[in-house]
Coordinates of C-alpha atoms in Angstrom, one line a residue:
M1 CA -13.9 -36.1 -15.6
S2 CA -12.4 -34.3 -12.6
I3 CA -8.8 -33.0 -13.1
Q4 CA -6.4 -32.0 -10.3
L5 CA -5.0 -28.6 -11.0
T6 CA -1.2 -28.4 -11.0
E7 CA 1.3 -25.7 -10.5
E8 CA 2.9 -26.4 -13.9
Y9 CA 1.1 -24.0 -16.1
I10 CA -0.4 -20.6 -15.6
L11 CA -1.9 -18.3 -18.2
P12 CA -2.8 -14.6 -18.1
I13 CA -6.4 -14.0 -19.1
K14 CA -6.9 -10.2 -19.4
E15 CA -10.4 -10.5 -20.8
Y16 CA -11.7 -11.5 -17.4
H17 CA -9.7 -9.4 -15.0
P18 CA -6.3 -7.7 -15.4
D19 CA -5.1 -9.0 -12.1
T20 CA -6.2 -12.6 -12.7
L21 CA -4.2 -15.6 -13.6
L22 CA -5.7 -18.8 -14.8
K23 CA -4.1 -22.0 -13.8
V24 CA -4.3 -24.8 -16.4
A25 CA -4.0 -28.5 -15.9
Y26 CA -3.8 -31.0 -18.7
H27 CA -4.9 -34.7 -18.9
P28 CA -4.8 -37.1 -21.8
D29 CA -8.0 -37.2 -23.9
T30 CA -9.9 -34.8 -21.7
S31 CA -10.8 -31.2 -21.8
V32 CA -8.9 -28.6 -19.8
S33 CA -10.0 -27.6 -16.3
V34 CA -9.3 -24.0 -15.4
K35 CA -9.8 -22.0 -12.2
Y36 CA -9.3 -18.4 -11.3
L37 CA -6.8 -17.4 -8.7
Y38 CA -7.0 -14.0 -7.2
T39 CA -4.2 -13.2 -7.7
P40 CA 15.6 14.2 5.4
I41 CA 12.8 16.5 5.1
H42 CA 12.6 18.7 8.1
L43 CA 9.1 20.2 8.7
Q44 CA 7.8 22.8 11.1
C45 CA 5.4 21.4 13.5
L46 CA 3.2 23.4 15.9
Y47 CA 1.0 21.6 18.4
H48 CA -0.9 23.4 21.0
L49 CA -2.9 20.6 22.6
S50 CA -1.6 18.1 25.1
L51 CA -2.9 15.2 23.1
I52 CA -0.6 16.2 20.2
L53 CA 3.1 15.6 20.6
S54 CA 5.6 18.5 20.3
S55 CA 8.0 16.7 18.0
C56 CA 7.2 15.2 14.7
L57 CA 8.3 13.3 11.6
L58 CA 7.1 13.5 8.1
L59 CA 4.5 11.0 6.8
I60 CA 1.2 11.3 5.3
L61 CA 1.6 8.9 5.2
P62 CA -10.6 -14.0 -8.1
I63 CA -11.9 -16.2 -6.3
T64 CA -12.5 -19.6 -7.7
S65 CA -14.7 -20.3 -10.6
S66 CA -14.4 -23.2 -13.0
Y67 CA -14.6 -23.4 -16.7
S68 CA -13.9 -26.0 -19.3
F69 CA -12.0 -25.5 -22.6
N70 CA -11.0 -27.7 -25.4
K71 CA -7.3 -28.5 -25.2
S72 CA -6.7 -27.3 -28.7
T73 CA -8.2 -23.9 -28.1
I74 CA -5.7 -22.8 -25.4
T75 CA -2.0 -22.6 -25.6
A76 CA -0.4 -22.6 -22.0
R77 CA 3.0 -21.1 -21.5
R78 CA 5.3 -22.0 -18.6
L79 CA 5.9 -19.0 -16.4
P80 CA 7.8 -18.4 -13.2
R81 CA 6.4 -19.7 -10.0
Q82 CA 3.6 -17.9 -8.3
L83 CA 4.0 -15.7 -5.2
S84 CA 5.3 -17.8 -2.2
V85 CA 7.1 -17.0 1.0
D86 CA 10.0 -19.2 0.0
Y87 CA 10.2 -18.0 -3.6
Y88 CA 13.9 -17.1 -3.2
A89 CA 14.8 -20.1 -1.0
K90 CA 17.5 -21.3 -3.4
S91 CA 18.4 -18.2 -5.3
C92 CA 18.6 -15.7 -2.3
P93 CA 17.7 -17.5 0.9
Q94 CA 18.9 -14.6 3.1
V95 CA 16.6 -12.0 1.4
D96 CA 14.5 -11.2 4.5
Q97 CA 17.4 -10.9 6.7
L98 CA 19.4 -8.7 4.3
V99 CA 16.5 -6.3 3.9
A100 CA 16.1 -6.3 7.7
T101 CA 19.6 -5.1 8.2
V102 CA 18.8 -2.0 6.1
T103 CA 15.2 -1.3 7.5
S104 CA 16.4 -1.7 11.1
Q105 CA 19.2 0.7 10.6
Q106 CA 16.9 3.2 8.7
F107 CA 14.3 3.1 11.4
K108 CA 16.9 3.8 14.1
E109 CA 18.6 6.6 12.2
V110 CA 15.7 8.1 10.2
P111 CA 12.4 7.0 11.9
V112 CA 10.4 8.7 9.2
S113 CA 11.5 5.9 6.9
G114 CA 8.9 3.6 8.6
P115 CA 5.5 5.2 7.9
A116 CA 6.9 6.7 4.6
T117 CA 7.8 3.2 3.3
I118 CA 4.4 1.7 4.2
R119 CA 2.7 4.6 2.4
L120 CA 5.0 4.0 -0.6
F121 CA 3.9 0.4 -0.7
F122 CA 0.2 1.4 -0.7
H123 CA 0.7 3.9 -3.6
D124 CA 2.6 1.4 -5.6
C125 CA 0.0 -1.4 -5.3
F126 CA -2.9 0.8 -6.0
V127 CA -1.8 2.2 -9.4
E128 CA -0.2 -0.4 -11.6
G129 CA -0.3 -3.2 -9.0
C130 CA 2.6 -4.2 -6.6
D131 CA 5.3 -3.9 -9.2
G132 CA 7.7 -1.2 -8.0
S133 CA 6.5 1.2 -10.7
I134 CA 6.4 4.0 -8.0
L135 CA 10.2 3.7 -7.7
I136 CA 11.0 4.7 -11.3
S137 CA 12.4 8.2 -11.9
T138 CA 11.4 10.4 -14.8
K139 CA 14.0 10.5 -17.5
P140 CA 15.6 13.9 -17.9
G141 CA 13.9 15.8 -20.6
S142 CA 11.0 13.5 -20.9
K143 CA 7.6 14.8 -21.4
Q144 CA 6.0 11.9 -19.7
W145 CA 6.4 12.0 -15.9
A146 CA 6.8 8.8 -13.9
E147 CA 4.4 7.9 -11.1
K148 CA 6.6 9.3 -8.3
D149 CA 6.3 12.8 -9.9
A150 CA 2.5 12.7 -9.9
E151 CA 0.9 15.5 -7.8
D152 CA -0.5 12.9 -5.5
N153 CA 2.9 11.5 -4.9
K154 CA 4.9 14.7 -4.4
D155 CA 4.7 14.4 -0.6
L156 CA 6.1 10.9 -0.6
A157 CA 9.2 11.2 1.7
V158 CA 12.6 10.7 0.1
E159 CA 13.6 8.5 3.0
A160 CA 11.2 5.8 1.8
F161 CA 13.0 5.6 -1.6
D162 CA 16.4 5.7 0.1
S163 CA 15.4 2.6 2.2
I164 CA 14.6 0.7 -0.9
T165 CA 17.6 1.9 -2.8
K166 CA 19.9 0.8 0.1
A167 CA 18.3 -2.6 0.4
K168 CA 18.6 -3.2 -3.4
S169 CA 22.2 -2.2 -3.4
L170 CA 23.0 -4.7 -0.5
L171 CA 21.0 -7.5 -2.3
E172 CA 22.9 -6.9 -5.6
T173 CA 26.1 -7.6 -3.8
K174 CA 24.8 -10.9 -2.4
C175 CA 22.3 -12.1 -5.0
P176 CA 22.9 -10.0 -8.2
G177 CA 20.0 -9.8 -10.6
V178 CA 17.7 -12.0 -8.4
V179 CA 15.4 -10.0 -6.1
S180 CA 12.9 -7.6 -7.6
C181 CA 12.5 -4.1 -6.4
A182 CA 8.8 -4.8 -6.0
D183 CA 9.5 -7.6 -3.5
I184 CA 12.0 -5.5 -1.7
L185 CA 9.3 -2.8 -1.2
A186 CA 6.8 -5.4 0.1
I187 CA 9.4 -6.8 2.6
A188 CA 10.5 -3.4 3.8
A189 CA 6.9 -2.3 4.4
R190 CA 6.3 -5.4 6.6
D191 CA 9.7 -4.7 8.5
F192 CA 8.7 -1.1 9.3
V193 CA 5.2 -2.2 10.5
H194 CA 6.9 -4.6 13.0
L195 CA 9.7 -2.1 14.0
A196 CA 6.9 0.4 14.9
G197 CA 5.3 -2.1 17.2
G198 CA 3.0 -3.9 14.8
P199 CA 2.7 -7.5 13.6
Y200 CA 5.5 -9.4 11.8
Y201 CA 3.9 -11.4 9.0
P202 CA 5.4 -13.6 6.3
V203 CA 5.7 -11.8 2.9
K204 CA 5.1 -13.8 -0.2
K205 CA 7.5 -13.1 -3.0
G206 CA 8.0 -13.6 -6.7
R207 CA 6.8 -10.2 -8.1
W208 CA 8.6 -8.9 -11.1
D209 CA 9.1 -5.2 -11.6
G210 CA 6.7 -3.3 -13.8
K211 CA 7.6 -1.8 -17.2
L212 CA 5.1 1.0 -17.1
S213 CA 5.3 4.1 -14.8
L214 CA 3.1 7.1 -15.7
A215 CA 2.1 10.1 -13.5
S216 CA -1.1 10.3 -15.6
R217 CA -2.4 7.1 -14.2
V218 CA -2.2 7.9 -10.5
N219 CA -4.9 10.4 -9.6
L220 CA -8.0 8.2 -10.1
K221 CA -6.4 5.1 -8.6
I222 CA -5.4 6.1 -5.0
P223 CA -7.5 7.3 -2.1
H224 CA -7.6 11.0 -1.3
A225 CA -8.0 12.8 2.0
N226 CA -11.5 14.0 1.1
S227 CA -12.7 10.8 -0.6
T228 CA -16.2 9.7 0.5
V229 CA -16.8 6.2 1.9
N230 CA -18.7 5.4 -1.3
E231 CA -15.7 6.4 -3.4
L232 CA -13.3 4.5 -1.2
I233 CA -15.4 1.3 -1.2
K234 CA -15.7 1.5 -5.0
L235 CA -12.0 2.0 -5.4
F236 CA -11.0 -0.8 -3.1
A237 CA -13.5 -3.1 -4.8
S238 CA -11.8 -2.4 -8.1
K239 CA -8.6 -3.8 -6.5
G240 CA -10.5 -6.9 -5.2
L241 CA -10.6 -5.6 -1.7
T242 CA -13.7 -5.4 0.6
P243 CA -15.1 -2.7 2.9
D244 CA -13.5 -4.6 5.8
D245 CA -10.2 -4.5 4.0
L246 CA -10.7 -0.8 3.5
V247 CA -11.1 -0.3 7.3
V248 CA -8.2 -2.6 8.2
L249 CA -5.7 -1.1 5.7
S250 CA -6.7 2.4 6.8
G251 CA -5.3 1.4 10.2
A252 CA -1.9 2.1 8.7
H253 CA -2.6 5.7 9.7
T254 CA -1.9 4.7 13.3
I255 CA 1.6 6.0 12.5
G256 CA 2.7 9.0 10.5
F257 CA 1.7 12.6 9.8
S258 CA -0.2 14.5 7.2
H259 CA 0.3 18.0 5.7
C260 CA -2.2 20.8 6.5
K261 CA -3.4 20.9 2.9
N262 CA -5.0 17.5 3.4
F263 CA -7.4 18.5 6.1
V264 CA -7.4 22.4 6.2
N265 CA -10.9 22.4 4.6
R266 CA -12.3 20.6 7.6
L267 CA -11.1 23.4 9.8
Y268 CA -12.6 26.4 8.0
D269 CA -14.8 25.5 5.0
Y270 CA -16.1 22.0 5.2
K271 CA -18.0 21.1 2.0
G272 CA -18.4 24.7 1.1
T273 CA -20.3 25.7 4.3
K274 CA -17.6 28.3 5.4
K275 CA -17.7 26.4 8.8
P276 CA -15.7 23.7 10.4
D277 CA -16.6 20.0 10.0
P278 CA -19.1 19.4 12.8
S279 CA -17.8 15.9 13.4
I280 CA -14.4 17.0 14.6
D281 CA -13.6 17.2 18.4
P282 CA -13.5 20.8 19.5
R283 CA -10.2 20.4 21.2
L284 CA -8.6 18.9 18.1
L285 CA -10.2 21.6 16.0
K286 CA -8.6 24.3 18.2
A287 CA -5.2 22.8 18.1
L288 CA -5.2 22.2 14.4
K289 CA -6.4 25.8 13.7
M290 CA -3.4 27.1 15.6
S291 CA -1.1 25.0 13.5
C292 CA -2.8 25.4 10.1
P293 CA -4.1 28.9 9.2
P294 CA -6.6 29.1 6.4
F295 CA -4.2 31.0 4.3
G296 CA -0.5 31.6 4.4
R297 CA 2.6 29.6 4.6
S298 CA 1.5 26.3 6.3
G299 CA 2.8 24.0 3.5
S300 CA 5.5 22.6 5.7
V301 CA 3.3 22.1 8.8
V302 CA 2.2 18.5 9.6
A303 CA -0.1 16.9 12.2
P304 CA -0.3 13.3 13.3
F305 CA -2.9 10.9 11.9
D306 CA -3.1 9.3 15.4
V307 CA -3.1 12.2 17.9
T308 CA -2.6 9.8 20.9
T309 CA 0.2 7.4 19.9
P310 CA 1.6 8.8 16.6
F311 CA 4.8 6.7 16.7
L312 CA 3.4 3.4 17.8
F313 CA 1.7 0.9 15.5
D314 CA -1.4 0.0 17.5
N315 CA -5.2 0.1 17.3
A316 CA -5.5 3.7 18.9
Y317 CA -6.3 5.0 15.4
Y318 CA -9.8 3.3 15.7
Q319 CA -10.4 4.5 19.2
N320 CA -9.6 8.0 18.0
L321 CA -12.2 7.7 15.3
E322 CA -14.8 6.7 17.9
A323 CA -13.9 9.9 19.9
K324 CA -14.1 12.1 16.8
L325 CA -10.3 12.6 16.7
G326 CA -9.7 11.4 13.2
L327 CA -7.4 13.8 11.3
L328 CA -8.7 13.2 7.7
S329 CA -12.3 13.4 6.7
S330 CA -11.8 10.1 4.7
D331 CA -10.7 8.4 8.0
Q332 CA -13.4 9.9 10.3
Q333 CA -16.2 9.1 7.9
L334 CA -15.4 5.3 8.4
F335 CA -16.9 5.6 11.9
F336 CA -20.1 7.2 10.7
D337 CA -20.9 5.0 7.7
P338 CA -22.9 1.9 8.7
R339 CA -21.0 -0.3 6.3
T340 CA -17.7 0.4 7.9
K341 CA -18.6 1.4 11.5
P342 CA -18.9 -2.2 12.9
M343 CA -15.3 -3.0 11.8
V344 CA -14.0 0.2 13.3
Q345 CA -15.6 -0.6 16.6
A346 CA -14.4 -4.2 16.6
L347 CA -10.8 -3.2 15.9
A348 CA -10.9 -0.4 18.4
K349 CA -11.6 -3.0 21.1
D350 CA -9.1 -5.7 20.1
K351 CA -5.6 -4.9 19.1
Q352 CA -4.7 -8.5 18.4
R353 CA -7.6 -8.7 16.0
F354 CA -6.4 -5.7 14.3
F355 CA -2.9 -7.1 13.9
Q356 CA -4.2 -10.4 12.5
A357 CA -6.6 -8.6 10.0
F358 CA -3.9 -6.2 9.0
S359 CA -1.4 -9.0 8.2
A360 CA -4.0 -10.8 6.1
A361 CA -5.0 -7.6 4.4
M362 CA -1.4 -6.6 3.6
D363 CA -0.9 -10.1 2.0
K364 CA -4.1 -9.6 -0.1
M365 CA -3.1 -6.1 -1.2
G366 CA 0.3 -7.4 -1.9
S367 CA -1.0 -9.6 -4.6
I368 CA -2.7 -6.9 -6.6
G369 CA -1.6 -6.7 -10.2
V370 CA 1.6 -8.6 -9.7
K371 CA 3.7 -9.1 -12.8
R372 CA 5.3 -12.5 -13.7
G373 CA 7.7 -13.3 -16.4
R374 CA 9.6 -11.2 -19.0
K375 CA 6.6 -10.6 -21.2
H376 CA 4.9 -8.6 -18.4
G377 CA 7.8 -7.6 -16.1
E378 CA 11.5 -7.0 -15.6
K379 CA 14.2 -7.4 -13.0
R380 CA 15.9 -4.0 -12.4
K381 CA 19.4 -3.6 -11.1
D382 CA 18.6 0.0 -10.2
C383 CA 15.1 0.4 -8.8
S384 CA 14.7 3.9 -10.3
V385 CA 15.6 2.9 -13.9
H386 CA 13.8 0.5 -16.2
A387 CA 15.8 -2.5 -17.2
F388 CA 15.2 -2.1 -20.9

């Protein structure tokens, strides 16, 4: 007998997938039908090529499947509603507008907040899921560092954290104890994409804040500047994301900057050859060498991901990859690998397609590993401190 699934009961089933929720519907005298649901730092900048701007800001920036179970074998537990755009419609209807008052002011006064917050959202979602665990501060004297203190997160700009802190403080005066830090981060990332010239897309809400934040869990769960396409595809797949999602989300590098340490090997010793990466445009190579020496004090020097329009959220990032002007090896290789090249070319030709695809991919990424309910999550009053 066919049963209509309802929104009434959801049950986490970690044996199948840690990011999956099963939705359960009951009907008298029948079995249970279940389906999956996928659920201010000032830096020295030296640019000696006309295509690189002289001023800079810091930024390095499951599908359905049906099963039947006997009703007596499963105990369903009522949990909060799933992610939805209007999750706070009654409890905090002005949440988007309130966050926007902070993000717009931050973007005006400290533009680095934009790309920094977008990057912060990526790093949050890829480690423990989109649960605000990246925002937790390490307890004084603790031997266990929180995520934000992991080596791979040390370059995350303080302005990004400030944006979330300010937004949370405002929301606590209007809707105390209601909006999670995880949702604030997702909304703020969207706002900054739009403020930089990108698309404005609806953000689904309902995430609870995570209870776990460990630096030791970061390294293997986020992309690196020297990651191969194989490694990137595998990593993204582990999050339920496709190779196309990889290309689309990499487009966030259309704004922001990266430190020399992330690409200096491409300039002097690519893959141990003692020579530059042959795929890099000679003009860009010359400019970057003048800014980033092989040794010495270049730790504070940065260069733009997008050497043509580094402050504008557009599709020039993909056009640059076609012209061998990608800053990071992991970015440039997307153009050379046959699994990702077609999408790079398609997005380079069509900005609106990029905007549409980016909006969809951010929504998809924003659903990774979300926490729901007090058993799995918390609602913090201070985003940097666990509630318990």
